[in-house]
Amino acid sequence: MRLGVNVDHVATIRQARRTFEPSPVFVALIAQQAGADQITLHLREDRRHIQDRDLELIKELITIPVNLEMAPTEEMREIALRVKPDRITLVPERREEITTEGGLDVLSMREYLKNYLKPFKEEGIEISLFIEAQREQIDASADVGAEAIEIHTGKYANLWNEHKFEEAKRELKKIKEAGIYAKGKGLRVYAGHGLTYHNVKDFVRELKGIVEELNIGHSIVANSVIFGFERAVKEMLNLIKS
Ligand code: PXP
């Protein structure tokens, strides 16, 4: 599997003091040097971590693909079409949430998304939708013109972290079935959210060959504070490439 390193929470530390360090741009370069396959970042409407300038600089300086997570708003569309990341990943966004709590309800936004996504298609920017492992959301994703889906792994990660291993296994099975179904529809399948150095191992064992890429942020940034960013990325790469 490929690894997309999400650098949002480097910016979270910086924004805690509204200062200039640590820089997610600097860290993105280190992740690239350490062997990451992609840099992922989420420009939130409230700008709580990544700022517009971070996105512009990362797009300018990074040579591996850049994946911009964003809410499907007009403001974000304008920014994305100007900066032109390699991929956009549409995510639901609520101001009061600590992190992205669920998948995008593509089903209820079908007509809106068809229109919304047109200019991205024209620009050749890959379109991925962050969804729950549900057939109706996969069908709707293919219908609105997505090329890929990213399956929300938050539930699996939480169950594993609470040592509810049987339930976690059932959740993995659900993700596997959804992944196979999505591939059958011609969609590329990615996954992420809440994955750690511990819970990622079972995920990789079960989903190898189905999920092409994982996007991981918090656990890498958290461990980088202790071990350094290069080592944090390399150790995660070791786990997911094994
Ligand atoms: N994928 C998507 C679509 C996300 O929104 C996030 C969180 O920003 C992640 C992956 C990474 O999640 P985590 O920081 O929990 O690894």
Coordinates of N, CA, C and O in Angstrom, one line a residue, residues 116-179:
Y116 N -20.8 20.3 -9.2 CA -19.6 20.8 -8.4 C -18.3 20.2 -9.0 O -17.3 20.9 -9.1
L117 N -18.4 18.9 -9.4 CA -17.1 18.2 -9.8 C -16.7 18.5 -11.2 O -15.6 18.2 -11.6
K118 N -17.6 19.0 -12.0 CA -17.3 19.2 -13.5 C -16.0 19.9 -13.8 O -15.2 19.3 -14.5
P119 N -15.7 21.1 -13.2 CA -14.4 21.7 -13.5 C -13.2 20.9 -13.1 O -12.1 21.0 -13.7
F120 N -13.3 20.1 -12.1 CA -12.2 19.3 -11.6 C -11.9 18.2 -12.7 O -10.8 17.9 -13.0
K121 N -13.0 17.7 -13.3 CA -12.8 16.7 -14.4 C -12.1 17.4 -15.5 O -11.2 16.8 -16.1
E122 N -12.6 18.6 -15.9 CA -12.0 19.3 -17.0 C -10.5 19.6 -16.8 O -9.7 19.6 -17.7
E123 N -10.1 19.8 -15.5 CA -8.7 20.1 -15.2 C -7.9 18.9 -15.0 O -6.7 18.9 -14.9
G124 N -8.5 17.7 -15.0 CA -7.8 16.4 -14.9 C -7.3 16.2 -13.4 O -6.3 15.5 -13.2
I125 N -8.0 16.8 -12.5 CA -7.6 16.6 -11.1 C -8.4 15.4 -10.6 O -9.6 15.3 -10.8
E126 N -7.7 14.4 -10.0 CA -8.4 13.2 -9.5 C -9.4 13.5 -8.4 O -9.1 14.3 -7.5
I127 N -10.5 12.9 -8.5 CA -11.6 13.1 -7.5 C -11.8 11.9 -6.7 O -12.1 10.8 -7.1
S128 N -11.6 12.1 -5.3 CA -11.9 11.0 -4.4 C -12.9 11.5 -3.4 O -12.9 12.7 -3.0
L129 N -13.8 10.6 -2.9 CA -14.8 11.0 -1.9 C -14.6 10.2 -0.7 O -14.4 9.0 -0.7
F130 N -14.6 10.9 0.5 CA -14.4 10.2 1.8 C -15.7 9.7 2.3 O -16.6 10.5 2.7
I131 N -15.9 8.4 2.3 CA -17.2 7.9 2.6 C -17.2 6.7 3.6 O -16.1 6.1 3.8
E132 N -18.3 6.3 4.1 CA -18.4 5.1 4.9 C -18.5 3.9 4.0 O -18.8 4.0 2.8
A133 N -18.2 2.8 4.6 CA -18.1 1.5 3.8 C -19.6 1.0 3.5 O -20.0 0.0 4.1
Q134 N -20.3 1.7 2.7 CA -21.7 1.4 2.4 C -21.9 1.4 0.9 O -21.5 2.3 0.2
R135 N -22.6 0.3 0.4 CA -22.8 0.2 -1.0 C -23.5 1.4 -1.6 O -23.2 1.8 -2.7
E136 N -24.5 1.9 -0.9 CA -25.3 3.0 -1.6 C -24.4 4.3 -1.7 O -24.6 5.0 -2.7
Q137 N -23.5 4.5 -0.8 CA -22.6 5.6 -1.0 C -21.6 5.3 -2.1 O -21.1 6.3 -2.8
I138 N -21.2 4.1 -2.3 CA -20.2 3.7 -3.3 C -20.9 3.9 -4.7 O -20.4 4.5 -5.6
D139 N -22.2 3.5 -4.8 CA -22.9 3.6 -6.0 C -23.1 5.1 -6.4 O -22.8 5.5 -7.5
A140 N -23.4 5.9 -5.4 CA -23.6 7.3 -5.6 C -22.2 8.0 -6.0 O -22.2 8.9 -6.8
S141 N -21.1 7.5 -5.4 CA -19.8 8.1 -5.7 C -19.5 7.9 -7.2 O -19.0 8.8 -7.9
A142 N -19.7 6.6 -7.6 CA -19.5 6.3 -9.1 C -20.4 7.2 -9.9 O -20.0 7.7 -11.0
D143 N -21.6 7.3 -9.5 CA -22.6 8.1 -10.3 C -22.2 9.6 -10.5 O -22.5 10.2 -11.5
V144 N -21.7 10.2 -9.4 CA -21.3 11.6 -9.5 C -20.0 11.9 -10.2 O -19.6 13.0 -10.5
G145 N -19.3 10.8 -10.6 CA -18.1 10.9 -11.4 C -16.8 10.8 -10.6 O -15.7 11.2 -11.1
A146 N -16.8 10.3 -9.4 CA -15.6 10.1 -8.6 C -14.7 9.1 -9.3 O -15.3 8.1 -9.9
E147 N -13.4 9.2 -9.2 CA -12.5 8.2 -9.7 C -12.1 7.3 -8.6 O -11.6 6.2 -8.8
A148 N -12.2 7.7 -7.4 CA -11.8 7.0 -6.2 C -12.7 7.3 -5.0 O -13.4 8.3 -4.9
I149 N -12.6 6.3 -4.0 CA -13.2 6.6 -2.7 C -12.1 6.4 -1.7 O -11.2 5.6 -1.9
E150 N -12.3 7.1 -0.6 CA -11.5 6.8 0.6 C -12.4 6.4 1.7 O -13.3 7.1 2.1
I151 N -12.2 5.2 2.2 CA -13.1 4.6 3.2 C -12.7 5.1 4.6 O -11.5 5.0 4.9
H152 N -13.7 5.5 5.3 CA -13.5 6.1 6.7 C -13.2 4.9 7.6 O -14.0 4.0 7.8
T153 N -12.0 4.9 8.2 CA -11.6 3.7 9.0 C -11.7 4.1 10.5 O -11.2 3.3 11.4
G154 N -12.3 5.2 10.8 CA -12.4 5.6 12.2 C -13.1 4.6 13.1 O -12.6 4.4 14.3
K155 N -14.1 4.0 12.7 CA -14.9 3.0 13.5 C -14.0 1.8 13.8 O -13.8 1.4 15.0
Y156 N -13.3 1.3 12.8 CA -12.4 0.2 13.0 C -11.3 0.6 14.0 O -11.0 -0.2 14.9
A157 N -10.7 1.8 13.8 CA -9.6 2.2 14.6 C -10.1 2.3 16.1 O -9.4 1.8 17.0
N158 N -11.2 2.9 16.3 CA -11.7 3.1 17.7 C -12.0 1.7 18.3 O -11.6 1.5 19.5
L159 N -12.6 0.8 17.6 CA -12.8 -0.6 18.2 C -11.5 -1.2 18.5 O -11.4 -1.8 19.6
W160 N -10.6 -1.2 17.6 CA -9.3 -1.8 17.9 C -8.6 -1.2 19.1 O -8.1 -1.9 20.0
N161 N -8.6 0.2 19.2 CA -8.0 0.9 20.3 C -8.6 0.5 21.7 O -8.0 0.6 22.7
E162 N -9.9 0.2 21.6 CA -10.6 -0.2 22.8 C -10.5 -1.7 23.1 O -11.2 -2.3 24.0
H163 N -9.7 -2.4 22.3 CA -9.4 -3.8 22.4 C -10.7 -4.7 22.1 O -10.8 -5.8 22.7
K164 N -11.6 -4.1 21.4 CA -12.8 -4.9 21.0 C -12.4 -5.6 19.6 O -12.9 -5.1 18.6
F165 N -11.5 -6.6 19.7 CA -10.9 -7.1 18.5 C -11.9 -7.9 17.6 O -11.8 -7.8 16.4
E166 N -12.9 -8.5 18.2 CA -13.9 -9.2 17.4 C -14.7 -8.3 16.6 O -14.9 -8.5 15.4
E167 N -15.2 -7.2 17.2 CA -15.9 -6.2 16.5 C -15.1 -5.5 15.5 O -15.5 -5.1 14.4
A168 N -13.8 -5.3 15.8 CA -12.9 -4.6 14.9 C -12.7 -5.5 13.6 O -12.7 -5.0 12.5
K169 N -12.7 -6.8 13.9 CA -12.5 -7.8 12.8 C -13.8 -7.7 11.8 O -13.6 -7.7 10.6
R170 N -14.9 -7.6 12.5 CA -16.2 -7.5 11.7 C -16.2 -6.2 10.8 O -16.6 -6.2 9.7
E171 N -15.7 -5.1 11.4 CA -15.6 -3.9 10.7 C -14.6 -4.0 9.5 O -14.9 -3.5 8.4
L172 N -13.5 -4.7 9.7 CA -12.6 -4.9 8.6 C -13.2 -5.7 7.5 O -13.0 -5.4 6.3
K173 N -14.0 -6.6 7.9 CA -14.7 -7.5 6.9 C -15.7 -6.6 6.0 O -15.7 -6.7 4.8
K174 N -16.3 -5.7 6.7 CA -17.2 -4.7 6.1 C -16.5 -3.8 5.1 O -16.9 -3.6 4.0
I175 N -15.3 -3.4 5.6 CA -14.5 -2.5 4.7 C -14.0 -3.3 3.5 O -14.0 -2.8 2.4
K176 N -13.6 -4.6 3.7 CA -13.1 -5.4 2.7 C -14.2 -5.6 1.6 O -14.0 -5.4 0.4
E177 N -15.4 -5.9 2.0 CA -16.5 -6.1 1.1 C -16.8 -4.9 0.3 O -17.0 -4.9 -0.9
A178 N -16.8 -3.8 1.0 CA -17.1 -2.5 0.4 C -16.0 -2.2 -0.7 O -16.2 -1.7 -1.8
G179 N -14.7 -2.5 -0.3 CA -13.6 -2.2 -1.2 C -13.7 -3.1 -2.4 O -13.5 -2.6 -3.6

